[in-house]
Amino acid sequence: MWYKVNELFSDSLNKTQIGQSLGLHRQTVAKYLSMTEEEFISSQSYDRHYGHKLDGYEFYVVNELRKWPFLSAPQLHDRLKEHFSDLPCVPPPKKRSSTSSTGCV
């Protein structure tokens, strides 16, 4: 993206025009224009990893699905609850409806 921003800037487009053509905010365009190529490359190499509540169960889930690829999500959830007494309750994503349910029992 840095390359495209700089290419369009060298073609005499202003920050607002570049942002509109690439779907970026004008301030993001300004940030890219203020960076050197090396700064951009090093900013892209920053590796973020956010842990998830169910990461510790991934190996089990993958193995179960390899053995039993036809398992439904509720069946797999039941198996997880049977094998792991410490399985955390993870509510489903919130929907835009007016009813609210945690999905945890």
XYZ file of N, CA, C and O in Angstrom:
420
model
N 0.825 -1.187 0.000
C 0.000 0.000 0.000
C 0.874 1.257 0.000
O 0.529 2.238 -0.627
N 1.979 1.204 0.747
C 2.900 2.344 0.803
C 3.360 2.718 -0.600
O 3.431 3.890 -0.947
N 3.644 1.707 -1.412
C 4.130 1.944 -2.762
C 3.070 2.637 -3.611
O 3.353 3.571 -4.362
N 1.831 2.182 -3.507
C 0.742 2.762 -4.285
C 0.479 4.204 -3.850
O 0.251 5.081 -4.690
N 0.507 4.462 -2.538
C 0.310 5.821 -2.027
C 1.379 6.751 -2.597
O 1.068 7.837 -3.098
N 2.621 6.319 -2.553
C 3.705 7.160 -3.067
C 3.638 7.323 -4.577
O 3.965 8.380 -5.109
N 3.197 6.294 -5.261
C 3.039 6.392 -6.721
C 1.981 7.439 -7.072
O 2.198 8.288 -7.948
N 0.845 7.389 -6.398
C -0.216 8.352 -6.676
C 0.186 9.774 -6.263
O -0.167 10.750 -6.933
N 0.955 9.892 -5.182
C 1.428 11.211 -4.747
C 2.388 11.795 -5.777
O 2.339 12.997 -6.068
N 3.223 10.938 -6.355
C 4.150 11.419 -7.388
C 3.406 11.770 -8.678
O 3.924 12.523 -9.506
N 2.180 11.279 -8.831
C 1.331 11.637 -9.973
C 0.509 12.894 -9.680
O -0.463 13.189 -10.374
N 0.875 13.627 -8.626
C 0.280 14.912 -8.246
C -1.112 14.815 -7.637
O -1.855 15.794 -7.647
N -1.496 13.657 -7.093
C -2.759 13.572 -6.373
C -2.524 14.032 -4.934
O -1.448 13.799 -4.371
N -3.524 14.704 -4.354
C -3.374 15.110 -2.962
C -3.805 13.972 -2.034
O -4.299 12.935 -2.482
N -3.616 14.173 -0.727
C -3.885 13.105 0.243
C -5.335 12.651 0.221
O -5.625 11.456 0.309
N -6.254 13.599 0.096
C -7.674 13.245 0.066
C -7.993 12.411 -1.168
O -8.701 11.402 -1.080
N -7.470 12.797 -2.311
C -7.710 12.057 -3.549
C -7.117 10.651 -3.480
O -7.738 9.683 -3.921
N -5.922 10.549 -2.924
C -5.280 9.238 -2.769
C -6.118 8.365 -1.840
O -6.395 7.197 -2.144
N -6.539 8.938 -0.724
C -7.359 8.188 0.218
C -8.653 7.697 -0.402
O -9.047 6.546 -0.217
N -9.317 8.557 -1.164
C -10.568 8.151 -1.807
C -10.343 7.067 -2.845
O -11.126 6.129 -2.952
N -9.267 7.152 -3.596
C -9.032 6.155 -4.637
C -8.595 4.799 -4.074
O -8.857 3.763 -4.681
N -7.956 4.807 -2.892
C -7.485 3.553 -2.306
C -8.347 3.066 -1.145
O -8.102 1.995 -0.587
N -9.334 3.855 -0.757
C -10.177 3.460 0.364
C -9.484 3.619 1.706
O -9.742 2.865 2.644
N -8.592 4.611 1.810
C -7.858 4.868 3.042
C -8.285 6.214 3.619
O -8.726 7.099 2.894
N -8.121 6.372 4.906
C -8.352 7.663 5.541
C -7.206 8.594 5.158
O -6.061 8.164 4.978
N -7.514 9.873 5.058
C -6.509 10.866 4.675
C -5.321 10.858 5.627
O -4.166 11.014 5.211
N -5.558 10.637 6.919
C -4.454 10.601 7.895
C -3.566 9.375 7.694
O -2.365 9.429 7.944
N -4.156 8.278 7.240
C -3.344 7.085 6.945
C -2.440 7.372 5.756
O -1.267 6.988 5.742
N -2.988 8.056 4.754
C -2.175 8.455 3.597
C -1.032 9.344 4.054
O 0.129 9.146 3.654
N -1.313 10.308 4.929
C -0.269 11.209 5.437
C 0.802 10.435 6.188
O 2.000 10.717 6.057
N 0.373 9.436 6.978
C 1.335 8.614 7.721
C 2.256 7.870 6.758
O 3.475 7.842 6.937
N 1.667 7.265 5.696
C 2.488 6.545 4.722
C 3.453 7.479 4.009
O 4.601 7.125 3.748
N 2.996 8.684 3.689
C 3.862 9.628 2.989
C 5.010 10.113 3.872
O 6.065 10.494 3.362
N 4.823 10.098 5.174
C 5.889 10.554 6.081
C 6.911 9.463 6.369
O 7.950 9.732 6.953
N 6.611 8.231 5.963
C 7.505 7.098 6.251
C 8.476 6.852 5.105
O 8.139 7.046 3.944
N 9.670 6.392 5.474
C 10.587 5.886 4.456
C 10.174 4.453 4.125
O 9.385 3.835 4.845
N 10.723 3.926 3.062
C 10.404 2.546 2.687
C 10.824 1.570 3.785
O 10.095 0.633 4.111
N 11.982 1.825 4.394
C 12.464 0.952 5.459
C 11.532 1.005 6.674
O 11.257 -0.024 7.302
N 11.046 2.191 7.005
C 10.112 2.314 8.124
C 8.815 1.568 7.849
O 8.262 0.920 8.735
N 8.335 1.661 6.609
C 7.110 0.947 6.254
C 7.311 -0.559 6.371
O 6.480 -1.257 6.953
N 8.404 -1.051 5.843
C 8.675 -2.496 5.877
C 8.787 -2.980 7.316
O 8.219 -4.010 7.677
N 9.473 -2.229 8.168
C 9.612 -2.668 9.556
C 8.282 -2.572 10.302
O 8.010 -3.370 11.194
N 7.423 -1.626 9.931
C 6.120 -1.534 10.595
C 5.222 -2.689 10.197
O 4.370 -3.110 10.969
N 5.394 -3.232 9.015
C 4.589 -4.353 8.554
C 5.067 -5.676 9.125
O 4.324 -6.646 9.150
N 6.306 -5.725 9.603
C 6.838 -6.979 10.127
C 6.490 -7.184 11.595
O 6.812 -8.213 12.169
N 5.818 -6.216 12.214
C 5.425 -6.357 13.609
C 4.376 -7.448 13.697
O 3.300 -7.347 13.099
N 4.683 -8.498 14.418
C 3.800 -9.659 14.494
C 3.006 -9.619 15.787
O 3.563 -9.706 16.870
N 1.707 -9.474 15.671
C 0.837 -9.480 16.843
C 0.182 -10.842 16.963
O -0.236 -11.425 15.978
N 0.109 -11.302 18.187
C -0.636 -12.538 18.427
C -1.457 -12.351 19.684
O -0.921 -12.106 20.758
N -2.732 -12.425 19.502
C -3.633 -12.317 20.629
C -4.114 -13.711 20.978
O -4.587 -14.444 20.124
N -3.976 -14.066 22.230
C -4.431 -15.372 22.672
C -5.949 -15.435 22.703
O -6.628 -14.415 22.850
N -6.468 -16.608 22.528
C -7.902 -16.827 22.571
C -8.219 -17.859 23.643
O -7.402 -18.734 23.933
N -9.395 -17.779 24.196
C -9.784 -18.675 25.278
C -9.698 -20.141 24.876
O -9.434 -20.998 25.715
N -9.944 -20.438 23.621
C -10.008 -21.837 23.192
C -8.748 -22.324 22.491
O -8.728 -23.444 21.968
N -7.685 -21.529 22.479
C -6.447 -21.939 21.810
C -5.913 -23.270 22.333
O -5.412 -24.084 21.562
N -6.034 -23.506 23.614
C -5.503 -24.730 24.217
C -6.239 -25.991 23.792
O -5.763 -27.099 24.041
N -7.373 -25.839 23.150
C -8.188 -26.989 22.762
C -8.105 -27.272 21.256
O -8.711 -28.203 20.764
N -7.353 -26.466 20.546
C -7.282 -26.591 19.090
C -6.772 -27.963 18.651
O -7.322 -28.579 17.742
N -5.723 -28.458 19.297
C -5.151 -29.748 18.919
C -6.205 -30.854 19.028
O -6.366 -31.676 18.131
N -6.952 -30.852 20.130
C -7.993 -31.857 20.331
C -9.082 -31.741 19.252
O -9.499 -32.740 18.669
N -9.522 -30.523 18.985
C -10.586 -30.297 17.998
C -10.137 -30.764 16.617
O -10.874 -31.464 15.910
N -8.946 -30.403 16.220
C -8.435 -30.792 14.898
C -8.352 -32.311 14.788
O -8.761 -32.899 13.779
N -7.848 -32.965 15.828
C -7.752 -34.428 15.789
C -9.126 -35.090 15.733
O -9.318 -36.069 15.001
N -10.081 -34.575 16.502
C -11.432 -35.133 16.466
C -12.054 -34.977 15.083
O -12.704 -35.890 14.568
N -11.848 -33.825 14.473
C -12.427 -33.591 13.145
C -11.729 -34.404 12.062
O -12.333 -34.735 11.051
N -10.473 -34.741 12.279
C -9.792 -35.624 11.322
C -10.352 -37.041 11.422
O -10.529 -37.725 10.425
N -10.595 -37.471 12.667
C -11.163 -38.812 12.863
C -12.629 -38.874 12.463
O -13.091 -39.862 11.902
N -13.376 -37.839 12.795
C -14.824 -37.805 12.591
C -15.212 -36.508 11.863
O -15.766 -35.601 12.461
N -14.957 -36.399 10.562
C -15.191 -35.139 9.847
C -16.664 -34.732 9.759
O -16.969 -33.592 9.454
N -17.563 -35.645 10.073
C -18.994 -35.369 9.984
C -19.572 -34.809 11.276
O -20.765 -34.524 11.351
N -18.752 -34.638 12.325
C -19.247 -34.129 13.607
C -19.813 -32.719 13.440
O -19.209 -31.859 12.800
N -20.956 -32.502 14.052
C -21.529 -31.163 14.045
C -20.895 -30.354 15.173
O -20.251 -30.898 16.082
N -21.094 -29.045 15.146
C -20.552 -28.179 16.191
C -21.096 -28.556 17.576
O -20.313 -28.641 18.538
N -22.413 -28.805 17.714
C -22.895 -29.211 19.045
C -22.299 -30.543 19.520
O -22.008 -30.705 20.704
N -22.092 -31.486 18.612
C -21.488 -32.760 19.000
C -20.048 -32.546 19.464
O -19.611 -33.124 20.463
N -19.331 -31.726 18.738
C -17.946 -31.435 19.105
C -17.899 -30.696 20.442
O -17.051 -30.983 21.284
N -18.828 -29.797 20.655
C -18.892 -29.073 21.930
C -19.145 -30.045 23.079
O -18.520 -29.938 24.141
N -20.056 -31.009 22.877
C -20.317 -32.017 23.913
C -19.069 -32.826 24.228
O -18.773 -33.109 25.390
N -18.327 -33.206 23.192
C -17.094 -33.967 23.403
C -16.067 -33.144 24.185
O -15.367 -33.669 25.044
N -15.973 -31.852 23.851
C -15.049 -30.983 24.587
C -15.435 -30.912 26.063
O -14.568 -30.998 26.940
N -16.719 -30.752 26.338
C -17.169 -30.678 27.729
C -16.891 -31.989 28.468
O -16.575 -31.981 29.656
N -17.010 -33.137 27.778
C -16.753 -34.433 28.408
C -15.271 -34.620 28.734
O -14.929 -35.213 29.749
N -14.391 -34.131 27.855
C -12.957 -34.361 28.023
C -12.243 -33.276 28.818
O -11.140 -33.502 29.320
N -12.823 -32.103 28.908
C -12.150 -30.983 29.569
C -13.109 -30.329 30.564
O -14.010 -29.582 30.176
N -12.882 -30.597 31.837
C -13.753 -30.013 32.852
C -13.523 -28.506 32.997
O -14.380 -27.786 33.510
N -12.382 -28.022 32.526
C -12.077 -26.597 32.636
C -12.448 -25.808 31.379
O -12.039 -24.660 31.223
N -13.237 -26.388 30.499
C -13.620 -25.719 29.254
C -14.350 -24.415 29.578
O -15.362 -24.418 30.260
N -13.812 -23.273 29.100
C -14.453 -21.998 29.434
C -15.744 -21.791 28.648
O -15.931 -22.346 27.573
N -16.610 -20.977 29.204
C -17.846 -20.610 28.538
C -17.537 -19.440 27.611
O -17.052 -18.400 28.046
N -17.783 -19.613 26.331
C -17.535 -18.556 25.356
C -18.857 -18.238 24.673
O -19.354 -19.042 23.892
N -19.431 -17.091 24.981
C -20.719 -16.756 24.368
C -20.563 -16.495 22.870
O -19.492 -16.078 22.419
N -21.610 -16.736 22.104
C -21.536 -16.455 20.662
C -21.449 -14.952 20.431
O -21.777 -14.160 21.328
N -21.020 -14.535 19.239
C -20.946 -13.098 18.951
C -22.316 -12.449 19.081
O -23.339 -13.083 18.811
N -22.317 -11.206 19.491
C -23.583 -10.486 19.655
C -24.216 -10.242 18.290
O -23.537 -9.886 17.329
N -25.519 -10.434 18.241
C -26.272 -10.148 17.023
C -26.996 -8.835 17.210
O -27.119 -8.329 18.312
N -27.536 -8.307 16.149
C -28.218 -7.020 16.213
C -29.665 -7.132 16.649
O -30.384 -6.162 16.675
N -30.103 -8.333 17.001
C -31.482 -8.490 17.431
C -31.651 -8.007 18.864
O -30.679 -7.830 19.600
N -32.886 -7.851 19.288
C -33.135 -7.335 20.630
C -33.020 -8.425 21.692
O -32.894 -8.128 22.864
N -33.073 -9.703 21.295
C -32.944 -10.781 22.271
C -31.470 -11.030 22.529
O -30.661 -11.012 21.627
N -31.139 -11.259 23.777
C -29.752 -11.488 24.150
C -29.644 -12.789 24.925
O -30.358 -13.007 25.891
N -28.747 -13.657 24.465
C -28.510 -14.925 25.143
C -27.021 -15.164 25.201
O -26.310 -14.925 24.240
N -26.542 -15.622 26.331
C -25.106 -15.869 26.456
C -24.692 -17.164 25.797
O -23.559 -17.330 25.397
N -25.603 -18.126 25.686
C -25.274 -19.400 25.092
C -24.502 -20.309 26.008
O -24.108 -21.384 25.638
N -24.246 -19.895 27.246
C -23.485 -20.695 28.204
C -24.422 -21.334 29.204
O -25.341 -20.695 29.694
N -24.143 -22.582 29.493
C -24.960 -23.304 30.471
C -24.066 -23.825 31.564
O -22.992 -24.234 31.379
